[in-house]
Structure formats: C-alpha cells, structure tokens
Amino acid sequence: MTRTTQQSPLDRLPVWLLALLALALGGLLALALMATASGQVGLADSRLTNIVLPLAAAGCLIALSLYSPLAGFLAWIALAPYSQHIALDLRLGAGIPDLSLSRMLGAFLLLLVITRAALGRRKLRPLAWSDLAYALFLFGLVLSVPQTVYGKLEGLQTILDAYIVPFIALFVARQVVRNQRDLRWLTIVLVASGVAFSLLIIREQLTGEVLLYAREAARYSRSFQKVISLMGNAAPIGVTTAMVIPLGLTLLVQSLQADSSAT
C-alpha cells in the first residue's frame, strides 16, 4: 500500500448516489426488521423475508460494488454479521445451500476484481507465501470432510463460511484498499462495527436480554452471563471487538494530531 494523498474512490461518490443507496438500504432494513418482528403475517411475509428482501439488498450492494468495489466491500463487512437476522440471506429451502449475503457478495467482488484485472483496469497484488500455506490448510480441511459426523454437505458449507469466505474477504481487501485514504475508510467501518458490538455486549449484560439470536444465554452467576447476542458465542464477538480497539486508538491519535497541527 502506498502512502499517498490520492483520493479514495469513496471520496468521489456523488451525493445523489449516496443518498439513493442510503434510502434504498434503509428502506430494505426497515422492511426486514418489521417483517422479522411481525413473524406470523403469513405466506406474503415469508416471501418478503426469504426472497424479495435478500434479492433487493444484493442488487443494491452489487450496484454499489460496480460503481466502487471499495464501497461494496465496506458495505459487505458492515452488514455481514446481521444478514441472517434481518432477512438479507436468500434461503432456498431444505436440502439446498442458502445464498447468504457473504457468499453472494464475496463471490461477486472476487469475480469483479479478477475481471477488472483481466481487462487491464486494475493490477492484482501478488499472493504471499502465507496465502499458499493457507491454501494447503484448506486442502487438508476439504480432505477431512468425508470423516465429519454432520454430513458432507454440512461439512463443506462450514469450511466455506468459516475459512474460504474470510480468505476471499482478505484477498478482496488487498485489491481494493490501495492507499491511505482507503485504509482510513476501512478503519472507520471496522471501528463502527466494533462500537455496535460493544453496545450489544453491554446491553445484554445489563438487561439479560439476548438480541438477534433465538436462544437463551447461559448464566455464569447472578450478575454475569455468557454473551451470545448476534453471533451465538462470546468468543467471536469478543475477539472481533478487541481487535478494533487498536484501530480506534489509532484514529483517535490521528485526530488529535490533526487538531494540534491545525492550531
């Protein structure tokens, strides 16, 4: 990544496009929350949450990605933790793998980046030795699928969601984050996500109510319970929240330095 004063693609997004996408995504999220809360409206409600909303949300994010792959990537990582809870995943029925937001947008962004490179519009950053080591690790995981007690399809889906999609996200991030301005946008989105996770954690500890997860939390004591809001496990949400603390401190230091320089 180069240290440069070059503008990020997000700095050049026209105001009308940002407003339109914000209204569209806001409306979709509002519909998703209302449909999820109403629950028992019937077949129309089921079609809304299972088909219409996921396709509409994916369409908005794909359109945003075509205009700016960086913007599409940031929207993806910001919405991915909530997609299964607010009707953004396309559920295809029993026996058919679901098309989650992460699967759809991850695959689209990967193809978009590779296509732009093939057309000469973008130069791909080379893979590192760690990437090759990770590929060997994935190969070993795939070989272990026949031994799983949960079934081959379930095993493959677990590997896809837990290992392959995050690797795709890392690869796409390397290609779309090109300068310091892009990195700042990425940092802001990650810190905002960490703040949202922190609010969920604090609320669950204070009230005992689990949000965005349909299971009761296990209590360690009368005043302390295991946090399962959103992700169903305290480990991933705790690690994710802890990882953004250095990023938040970095933004704070940069802001203070900018203020002192201005004065």
PDB file of C-alpha atoms in Angstrom:
ATOM      1  CA  MET A   1       0.000   0.000   0.000  1.00  0.00           C
ATOM      2  CA  THR A   2       1.382   3.381  -0.931  1.00  0.00           C
ATOM      3  CA  ARG A   3       1.472   6.448   1.282  1.00  0.00           C
ATOM      4  CA  THR A   4      -0.166   8.982  -0.961  1.00  0.00           C
ATOM      5  CA  THR A   5      -2.526  11.924  -0.904  1.00  0.00           C
ATOM      6  CA  GLN A   6      -4.547  10.362  -3.693  1.00  0.00           C
ATOM      7  CA  GLN A   7      -8.263  10.423  -3.025  1.00  0.00           C
ATOM      8  CA  SER A   8     -10.167   7.276  -2.212  1.00  0.00           C
ATOM      9  CA  PRO A   9     -12.936   6.230  -4.633  1.00  0.00           C
ATOM     10  CA  LEU A  10     -15.353   6.831  -1.763  1.00  0.00           C
ATOM     11  CA  ASP A  11     -14.380  10.499  -1.759  1.00  0.00           C
ATOM     12  CA  ARG A  12     -15.638  10.775  -5.342  1.00  0.00           C
ATOM     13  CA  LEU A  13     -19.042   9.162  -4.868  1.00  0.00           C
ATOM     14  CA  PRO A  14     -21.712  11.652  -5.978  1.00  0.00           C
ATOM     15  CA  VAL A  15     -24.065  12.874  -3.274  1.00  0.00           C
ATOM     16  CA  TRP A  16     -27.158  11.740  -5.174  1.00  0.00           C
ATOM     17  CA  LEU A  17     -25.858   8.168  -5.395  1.00  0.00           C
ATOM     18  CA  LEU A  18     -25.021   8.059  -1.699  1.00  0.00           C
ATOM     19  CA  ALA A  19     -28.459   9.433  -0.832  1.00  0.00           C
ATOM     20  CA  LEU A  20     -30.236   6.968  -3.126  1.00  0.00           C
ATOM     21  CA  LEU A  21     -28.331   3.967  -1.801  1.00  0.00           C
ATOM     22  CA  ALA A  22     -28.813   5.101   1.793  1.00  0.00           C
ATOM     23  CA  LEU A  23     -32.563   5.425   1.262  1.00  0.00           C
ATOM     24  CA  ALA A  24     -32.769   2.066  -0.520  1.00  0.00           C
ATOM     25  CA  LEU A  25     -30.758   0.170   2.071  1.00  0.00           C
ATOM     26  CA  GLY A  26     -32.511   1.981   4.925  1.00  0.00           C
ATOM     27  CA  GLY A  27     -35.904   1.073   3.494  1.00  0.00           C
ATOM     28  CA  LEU A  28     -34.855  -2.542   2.996  1.00  0.00           C
ATOM     29  CA  LEU A  29     -33.543  -2.814   6.539  1.00  0.00           C
ATOM     30  CA  ALA A  30     -36.724  -1.254   7.919  1.00  0.00           C
ATOM     31  CA  LEU A  31     -38.858  -3.722   5.959  1.00  0.00           C
ATOM     32  CA  ALA A  32     -36.675  -6.587   7.103  1.00  0.00           C
ATOM     33  CA  LEU A  33     -36.934  -5.596  10.755  1.00  0.00           C
ATOM     34  CA  MET A  34     -40.706  -5.115  10.559  1.00  0.00           C
ATOM     35  CA  ALA A  35     -41.207  -8.401   8.725  1.00  0.00           C
ATOM     36  CA  THR A  36     -38.996 -10.257  11.189  1.00  0.00           C
ATOM     37  CA  ALA A  37     -40.785  -8.680  14.151  1.00  0.00           C
ATOM     38  CA  SER A  38     -44.271  -9.400  12.795  1.00  0.00           C
ATOM     39  CA  GLY A  39     -43.321 -13.031  12.235  1.00  0.00           C
ATOM     40  CA  GLN A  40     -46.742 -14.567  11.655  1.00  0.00           C
ATOM     41  CA  VAL A  41     -48.196 -12.497   8.822  1.00  0.00           C
ATOM     42  CA  GLY A  42     -48.336 -15.490   6.504  1.00  0.00           C
ATOM     43  CA  LEU A  43     -47.114 -16.536   3.070  1.00  0.00           C
ATOM     44  CA  ALA A  44     -46.649 -12.971   1.807  1.00  0.00           C
ATOM     45  CA  ASP A  45     -44.445 -12.200   4.785  1.00  0.00           C
ATOM     46  CA  SER A  46     -42.431 -15.375   4.173  1.00  0.00           C
ATOM     47  CA  ARG A  47     -41.832 -14.460   0.535  1.00  0.00           C
ATOM     48  CA  LEU A  48     -40.838 -10.947   1.561  1.00  0.00           C
ATOM     49  CA  THR A  49     -38.204 -12.079   4.045  1.00  0.00           C
ATOM     50  CA  ASN A  50     -36.969 -15.156   2.167  1.00  0.00           C
ATOM     51  CA  ILE A  51     -36.869 -13.877  -1.426  1.00  0.00           C
ATOM     52  CA  VAL A  52     -37.694 -10.213  -2.085  1.00  0.00           C
ATOM     53  CA  LEU A  53     -35.587  -8.518   0.594  1.00  0.00           C
ATOM     54  CA  PRO A  54     -32.426 -10.616   0.076  1.00  0.00           C
ATOM     55  CA  LEU A  55     -32.531 -10.128  -3.704  1.00  0.00           C
ATOM     56  CA  ALA A  56     -33.217  -6.392  -3.396  1.00  0.00           C
ATOM     57  CA  ALA A  57     -30.405  -5.933  -0.873  1.00  0.00           C
ATOM     58  CA  ALA A  58     -27.998  -7.950  -3.020  1.00  0.00           C
ATOM     59  CA  GLY A  59     -28.981  -5.857  -6.046  1.00  0.00           C
ATOM     60  CA  CYS A  60     -28.245  -2.601  -4.207  1.00  0.00           C
ATOM     61  CA  LEU A  61     -24.883  -3.850  -2.979  1.00  0.00           C
ATOM     62  CA  ILE A  62     -23.901  -5.216  -6.394  1.00  0.00           C
ATOM     63  CA  ALA A  63     -24.775  -1.861  -7.989  1.00  0.00           C
ATOM     64  CA  LEU A  64     -22.677  -0.101  -5.358  1.00  0.00           C
ATOM     65  CA  SER A  65     -19.796  -2.527  -5.977  1.00  0.00           C
ATOM     66  CA  LEU A  66     -19.886  -1.887  -9.719  1.00  0.00           C
ATOM     67  CA  TYR A  67     -19.509   1.843  -9.073  1.00  0.00           C
ATOM     68  CA  SER A  68     -16.893   1.398  -6.337  1.00  0.00           C
ATOM     69  CA  PRO A  69     -15.581  -2.045  -5.319  1.00  0.00           C
ATOM     70  CA  LEU A  70     -14.252  -0.500  -2.108  1.00  0.00           C
ATOM     71  CA  ALA A  71     -17.694   0.822  -1.165  1.00  0.00           C
ATOM     72  CA  GLY A  72     -19.265  -2.558  -1.892  1.00  0.00           C
ATOM     73  CA  PHE A  73     -16.630  -4.310   0.199  1.00  0.00           C
ATOM     74  CA  LEU A  74     -17.150  -1.980   3.158  1.00  0.00           C
ATOM     75  CA  ALA A  75     -20.927  -2.409   2.959  1.00  0.00           C
ATOM     76  CA  TRP A  76     -20.442  -6.176   2.887  1.00  0.00           C
ATOM     77  CA  ILE A  77     -18.303  -6.391   6.026  1.00  0.00           C
ATOM     78  CA  ALA A  78     -20.582  -3.936   7.847  1.00  0.00           C
ATOM     79  CA  LEU A  79     -23.796  -5.872   7.088  1.00  0.00           C
ATOM     80  CA  ALA A  80     -22.486  -9.462   7.115  1.00  0.00           C
ATOM     81  CA  PRO A  81     -22.826 -10.058  10.895  1.00  0.00           C
ATOM     82  CA  TYR A  82     -26.506  -9.081  10.778  1.00  0.00           C
ATOM     83  CA  SER A  83     -27.551 -10.649   7.475  1.00  0.00           C
ATOM     84  CA  GLN A  84     -29.065 -13.864   8.835  1.00  0.00           C
ATOM     85  CA  HIS A  85     -31.053 -11.958  11.465  1.00  0.00           C
ATOM     86  CA  ILE A  86     -32.592  -9.225   9.301  1.00  0.00           C
ATOM     87  CA  ALA A  87     -33.610 -11.219   6.229  1.00  0.00           C
ATOM     88  CA  LEU A  88     -30.631 -10.431   3.987  1.00  0.00           C
ATOM     89  CA  ASP A  89     -29.721 -14.086   3.325  1.00  0.00           C
ATOM     90  CA  LEU A  90     -31.501 -15.881   0.476  1.00  0.00           C
ATOM     91  CA  ARG A  91     -32.901 -19.119   1.900  1.00  0.00           C
ATOM     92  CA  LEU A  92     -33.535 -21.736  -0.788  1.00  0.00           C
ATOM     93  CA  GLY A  93     -35.273 -24.399   1.263  1.00  0.00           C
ATOM     94  CA  ALA A  94     -34.344 -27.713   2.827  1.00  0.00           C
ATOM     95  CA  GLY A  95     -31.516 -29.605   1.169  1.00  0.00           C
ATOM     96  CA  ILE A  96     -30.298 -26.607  -0.864  1.00  0.00           C
ATOM     97  CA  PRO A  97     -27.390 -24.467   0.407  1.00  0.00           C
ATOM     98  CA  ASP A  98     -28.505 -20.943   1.255  1.00  0.00           C
ATOM     99  CA  LEU A  99     -27.112 -17.958  -0.644  1.00  0.00           C
ATOM    100  CA  SER A 100     -26.037 -15.807   2.260  1.00  0.00           C
ATOM    101  CA  LEU A 101     -25.062 -12.175   1.785  1.00  0.00           C
ATOM    102  CA  SER A 102     -21.417 -13.076   2.412  1.00  0.00           C
ATOM    103  CA  ARG A 103     -21.452 -15.874  -0.155  1.00  0.00           C
ATOM    104  CA  MET A 104     -23.142 -13.781  -2.842  1.00  0.00           C
ATOM    105  CA  LEU A 105     -21.215 -10.552  -2.393  1.00  0.00           C
ATOM    106  CA  GLY A 106     -17.903 -12.276  -1.696  1.00  0.00           C
ATOM    107  CA  ALA A 107     -18.167 -14.258  -4.930  1.00  0.00           C
ATOM    108  CA  PHE A 108     -19.270 -11.190  -6.900  1.00  0.00           C
ATOM    109  CA  LEU A 109     -16.455  -8.971  -5.597  1.00  0.00           C
ATOM    110  CA  LEU A 110     -13.897 -11.700  -6.283  1.00  0.00           C
ATOM    111  CA  LEU A 111     -15.116 -12.063  -9.873  1.00  0.00           C
ATOM    112  CA  LEU A 112     -15.275  -8.272 -10.269  1.00  0.00           C
ATOM    113  CA  VAL A 113     -11.687  -7.779  -9.116  1.00  0.00           C
ATOM    114  CA  ILE A 114     -10.389 -10.603 -11.340  1.00  0.00           C
ATOM    115  CA  THR A 115     -12.399  -9.352 -14.335  1.00  0.00           C
ATOM    116  CA  ARG A 116     -11.070  -5.809 -13.960  1.00  0.00           C
ATOM    117  CA  ALA A 117      -7.545  -7.178 -13.781  1.00  0.00           C
ATOM    118  CA  ALA A 118      -8.110  -9.263 -16.924  1.00  0.00           C
ATOM    119  CA  LEU A 119      -9.364  -6.155 -18.734  1.00  0.00           C
ATOM    120  CA  GLY A 120      -6.293  -4.215 -17.658  1.00  0.00           C
ATOM    121  CA  ARG A 121      -8.233  -1.800 -15.451  1.00  0.00           C
ATOM    122  CA  ARG A 122      -6.597  -2.981 -12.230  1.00  0.00           C
ATOM    123  CA  LYS A 123      -3.350  -4.728 -11.347  1.00  0.00           C
ATOM    124  CA  LEU A 124      -3.716  -7.590  -8.898  1.00  0.00           C
ATOM    125  CA  ARG A 125      -1.453  -7.611  -5.878  1.00  0.00           C
ATOM    126  CA  PRO A 126       0.576 -10.837  -5.763  1.00  0.00           C
ATOM    127  CA  LEU A 127      -0.166 -13.653  -3.346  1.00  0.00           C
ATOM    128  CA  ALA A 128       2.146 -14.126  -0.373  1.00  0.00           C
ATOM    129  CA  TRP A 129       3.667 -17.344   0.961  1.00  0.00           C
ATOM    130  CA  SER A 130       1.153 -17.219   3.804  1.00  0.00           C
ATOM    131  CA  ASP A 131      -1.636 -17.393   1.219  1.00  0.00           C
ATOM    132  CA  LEU A 132      -0.170 -20.557  -0.260  1.00  0.00           C
ATOM    133  CA  ALA A 133       0.169 -22.057   3.218  1.00  0.00           C
ATOM    134  CA  TYR A 134      -3.473 -21.218   3.882  1.00  0.00           C
ATOM    135  CA  ALA A 135      -4.458 -22.879   0.597  1.00  0.00           C
ATOM    136  CA  LEU A 136      -2.707 -26.074   1.726  1.00  0.00           C
ATOM    137  CA  PHE A 137      -4.556 -25.831   5.030  1.00  0.00           C
ATOM    138  CA  LEU A 138      -7.865 -25.543   3.162  1.00  0.00           C
ATOM    139  CA  PHE A 139      -6.935 -28.551   1.046  1.00  0.00           C
ATOM    140  CA  GLY A 140      -6.410 -30.561   4.219  1.00  0.00           C
ATOM    141  CA  LEU A 141      -9.767 -29.427   5.578  1.00  0.00           C
ATOM    142  CA  VAL A 142     -11.557 -30.475   2.402  1.00  0.00           C
ATOM    143  CA  LEU A 143      -9.913 -33.902   2.580  1.00  0.00           C
ATOM    144  CA  SER A 144     -11.325 -34.306   6.095  1.00  0.00           C
ATOM    145  CA  VAL A 145     -14.930 -33.654   5.016  1.00  0.00           C
ATOM    146  CA  PRO A 146     -15.809 -37.348   4.401  1.00  0.00           C
ATOM    147  CA  GLN A 147     -14.988 -38.045   8.068  1.00  0.00           C
ATOM    148  CA  THR A 148     -17.412 -35.485   9.501  1.00  0.00           C
ATOM    149  CA  VAL A 149     -20.348 -36.731  11.570  1.00  0.00           C
ATOM    150  CA  TYR A 150     -22.581 -33.899  10.305  1.00  0.00           C
ATOM    151  CA  GLY A 151     -22.668 -34.932   6.640  1.00  0.00           C
ATOM    152  CA  LYS A 152     -20.529 -33.959   3.659  1.00  0.00           C
ATOM    153  CA  LEU A 153     -22.722 -31.045   2.550  1.00  0.00           C
ATOM    154  CA  GLU A 154     -22.778 -29.528   6.030  1.00  0.00           C
ATOM    155  CA  GLY A 155     -19.033 -30.005   6.321  1.00  0.00           C
ATOM    156  CA  LEU A 156     -18.350 -28.253   3.014  1.00  0.00           C
ATOM    157  CA  GLN A 157     -20.649 -25.366   3.931  1.00  0.00           C
ATOM    158  CA  THR A 158     -18.880 -24.964   7.264  1.00  0.00           C
ATOM    159  CA  ILE A 159     -15.490 -24.795   5.542  1.00  0.00           C
ATOM    160  CA  LEU A 160     -16.886 -22.330   3.004  1.00  0.00           C
ATOM    161  CA  ASP A 161     -18.317 -19.930   5.588  1.00  0.00           C
ATOM    162  CA  ALA A 162     -15.647 -20.254   8.269  1.00  0.00           C
ATOM    163  CA  TYR A 163     -12.489 -20.369   6.132  1.00  0.00           C
ATOM    164  CA  ILE A 164     -12.974 -19.725   2.412  1.00  0.00           C
ATOM    165  CA  VAL A 165     -15.223 -16.639   2.597  1.00  0.00           C
ATOM    166  CA  PRO A 166     -12.921 -14.877   5.121  1.00  0.00           C
ATOM    167  CA  PHE A 167      -9.947 -15.640   2.855  1.00  0.00           C
ATOM    168  CA  ILE A 168     -11.848 -14.156  -0.093  1.00  0.00           C
ATOM    169  CA  ALA A 169     -12.555 -11.074   2.034  1.00  0.00           C
ATOM    170  CA  LEU A 170      -8.845 -10.725   2.816  1.00  0.00           C
ATOM    171  CA  PHE A 171      -7.906 -11.128  -0.852  1.00  0.00           C
ATOM    172  CA  VAL A 172     -10.506  -8.567  -1.981  1.00  0.00           C
ATOM    173  CA  ALA A 173      -9.388  -6.135   0.728  1.00  0.00           C
ATOM    174  CA  ARG A 174      -5.822  -6.288  -0.586  1.00  0.00           C
ATOM    175  CA  GLN A 175      -7.033  -5.418  -4.065  1.00  0.00           C
ATOM    176  CA  VAL A 176      -9.480  -2.599  -3.264  1.00  0.00           C
ATOM    177  CA  VAL A 177      -7.608  -0.859  -0.421  1.00  0.00           C
ATOM    178  CA  ARG A 178      -4.995   0.953  -2.474  1.00  0.00           C
ATOM    179  CA  ASN A 179      -3.867   3.943  -0.409  1.00  0.00           C
ATOM    180  CA  GLN A 180      -4.031   5.605   2.995  1.00  0.00           C
ATOM    181  CA  ARG A 181      -7.437   7.156   2.323  1.00  0.00           C
ATOM    182  CA  ASP A 182      -8.903   3.744   1.502  1.00  0.00           C
ATOM    183  CA  LEU A 183      -7.330   2.323   4.654  1.00  0.00           C
ATOM    184  CA  ARG A 184      -8.874   5.098   6.725  1.00  0.00           C
ATOM    185  CA  TRP A 185     -12.331   4.302   5.348  1.00  0.00           C
ATOM    186  CA  LEU A 186     -11.816   0.624   6.176  1.00  0.00           C
ATOM    187  CA  THR A 187     -10.675   1.509   9.684  1.00  0.00           C
ATOM    188  CA  ILE A 188     -13.719   3.712  10.267  1.00  0.00           C
ATOM    189  CA  VAL A 189     -16.109   0.932   9.216  1.00  0.00           C
ATOM    190  CA  LEU A 190     -14.350  -1.632  11.412  1.00  0.00           C
ATOM    191  CA  VAL A 191     -14.366   0.683  14.423  1.00  0.00           C
ATOM    192  CA  ALA A 192     -18.052   1.499  13.905  1.00  0.00           C
ATOM    193  CA  SER A 193     -18.798  -2.234  13.779  1.00  0.00           C
ATOM    194  CA  GLY A 194     -16.824  -2.755  16.981  1.00  0.00           C
ATOM    195  CA  VAL A 195     -18.775   0.001  18.727  1.00  0.00           C
ATOM    196  CA  ALA A 196     -22.053  -1.643  17.659  1.00  0.00           C
ATOM    197  CA  PHE A 197     -20.853  -4.999  19.015  1.00  0.00           C
ATOM    198  CA  SER A 198     -19.823  -3.322  22.276  1.00  0.00           C
ATOM    199  CA  LEU A 199     -23.286  -1.838  22.704  1.00  0.00           C
ATOM    200  CA  LEU A 200     -24.838  -5.290  22.196  1.00  0.00           C
ATOM    201  CA  ILE A 201     -22.485  -6.787  24.788  1.00  0.00           C
ATOM    202  CA  ILE A 202     -23.145  -4.062  27.359  1.00  0.00           C
ATOM    203  CA  ARG A 203     -26.896  -4.211  26.826  1.00  0.00           C
ATOM    204  CA  GLU A 204     -27.030  -7.982  27.227  1.00  0.00           C
ATOM    205  CA  GLN A 205     -25.015  -7.843  30.447  1.00  0.00           C
ATOM    206  CA  LEU A 206     -27.182  -5.067  31.899  1.00  0.00           C
ATOM    207  CA  THR A 207     -30.597  -6.409  30.887  1.00  0.00           C
ATOM    208  CA  GLY A 208     -30.047 -10.139  30.395  1.00  0.00           C
ATOM    209  CA  GLU A 209     -31.961  -9.924  27.095  1.00  0.00           C
ATOM    210  CA  VAL A 210     -30.472 -11.652  24.063  1.00  0.00           C
ATOM    211  CA  LEU A 211     -30.804  -9.707  20.798  1.00  0.00           C
ATOM    212  CA  LEU A 212     -30.551 -11.112  17.266  1.00  0.00           C
ATOM    213  CA  TYR A 213     -30.306 -14.698  18.458  1.00  0.00           C
ATOM    214  CA  ALA A 214     -33.081 -17.142  19.293  1.00  0.00           C
ATOM    215  CA  ARG A 215     -31.557 -18.858  22.311  1.00  0.00           C
ATOM    216  CA  GLU A 216     -31.287 -18.020  25.992  1.00  0.00           C
ATOM    217  CA  ALA A 217     -27.854 -17.167  27.335  1.00  0.00           C
ATOM    218  CA  ALA A 218     -26.147 -19.325  29.958  1.00  0.00           C
ATOM    219  CA  ARG A 219     -25.574 -17.516  33.253  1.00  0.00           C
ATOM    220  CA  TYR A 220     -22.214 -17.862  34.995  1.00  0.00           C
ATOM    221  CA  SER A 221     -23.521 -16.096  38.105  1.00  0.00           C
ATOM    222  CA  ARG A 222     -26.446 -13.926  39.220  1.00  0.00           C
ATOM    223  CA  SER A 223     -24.751 -10.865  37.757  1.00  0.00           C
ATOM    224  CA  PHE A 224     -22.787 -12.269  34.808  1.00  0.00           C
ATOM    225  CA  GLN A 225     -23.964 -14.203  31.758  1.00  0.00           C
ATOM    226  CA  LYS A 226     -22.382 -15.581  28.624  1.00  0.00           C
ATOM    227  CA  VAL A 227     -22.846 -13.122  25.751  1.00  0.00           C
ATOM    228  CA  ILE A 228     -24.480 -14.755  22.727  1.00  0.00           C
ATOM    229  CA  SER A 229     -26.245 -11.820  21.045  1.00  0.00           C
ATOM    230  CA  LEU A 230     -25.744 -11.689  17.275  1.00  0.00           C
ATOM    231  CA  MET A 231     -23.078 -14.404  16.876  1.00  0.00           C
ATOM    232  CA  GLY A 232     -24.312 -17.065  19.301  1.00  0.00           C
ATOM    233  CA  ASN A 233     -20.967 -17.293  21.080  1.00  0.00           C
ATOM    234  CA  ALA A 234     -18.950 -14.961  23.255  1.00  0.00           C
ATOM    235  CA  ALA A 235     -15.616 -15.841  21.615  1.00  0.00           C
ATOM    236  CA  PRO A 236     -16.080 -14.400  18.082  1.00  0.00           C
ATOM    237  CA  ILE A 237     -17.829 -11.215  19.175  1.00  0.00           C
ATOM    238  CA  GLY A 238     -15.246 -10.701  21.945  1.00  0.00           C
ATOM    239  CA  VAL A 239     -12.259 -11.246  19.645  1.00  0.00           C
ATOM    240  CA  THR A 240     -13.777  -9.018  16.959  1.00  0.00           C
ATOM    241  CA  THR A 241     -14.441  -6.221  19.448  1.00  0.00           C
ATOM    242  CA  ALA A 242     -10.950  -6.471  20.940  1.00  0.00           C
ATOM    243  CA  MET A 243      -9.303  -6.367  17.504  1.00  0.00           C
ATOM    244  CA  VAL A 244     -10.783  -2.975  16.640  1.00  0.00           C
ATOM    245  CA  ILE A 245      -9.564  -1.286  19.846  1.00  0.00           C
ATOM    246  CA  PRO A 246      -6.082  -0.534  18.386  1.00  0.00           C
ATOM    247  CA  LEU A 247      -7.751   0.788  15.237  1.00  0.00           C
ATOM    248  CA  GLY A 248      -9.961   3.094  17.297  1.00  0.00           C
ATOM    249  CA  LEU A 249      -6.972   4.350  19.282  1.00  0.00           C
ATOM    250  CA  THR A 250      -5.110   4.972  16.016  1.00  0.00           C
ATOM    251  CA  LEU A 251      -7.990   7.071  14.682  1.00  0.00           C
ATOM    252  CA  LEU A 252      -8.104   8.993  17.967  1.00  0.00           C
ATOM    253  CA  VAL A 253      -4.360   9.730  17.888  1.00  0.00           C
ATOM    254  CA  GLN A 254      -4.529  10.810  14.239  1.00  0.00           C
ATOM    255  CA  SER A 255      -7.460  13.092  15.009  1.00  0.00           C
ATOM    256  CA  LEU A 256      -5.625  14.683  17.942  1.00  0.00           C
ATOM    257  CA  GLN A 257      -2.505  15.154  15.825  1.00  0.00           C
ATOM    258  CA  ALA A 258      -4.548  16.764  13.058  1.00  0.00           C
ATOM    259  CA  ASP A 259      -6.168  19.139  15.563  1.00  0.00           C
ATOM    260  CA  SER A 260      -2.806  20.105  17.062  1.00  0.00           C
ATOM    261  CA  SER A 261      -1.344  20.699  13.601  1.00  0.00           C
ATOM    262  CA  ALA A 262      -4.306  22.884  12.663  1.00  0.00           C
ATOM    263  CA  THR A 263      -3.784  25.066  15.717  1.00  0.00           C
TER     264      THR A 263
END
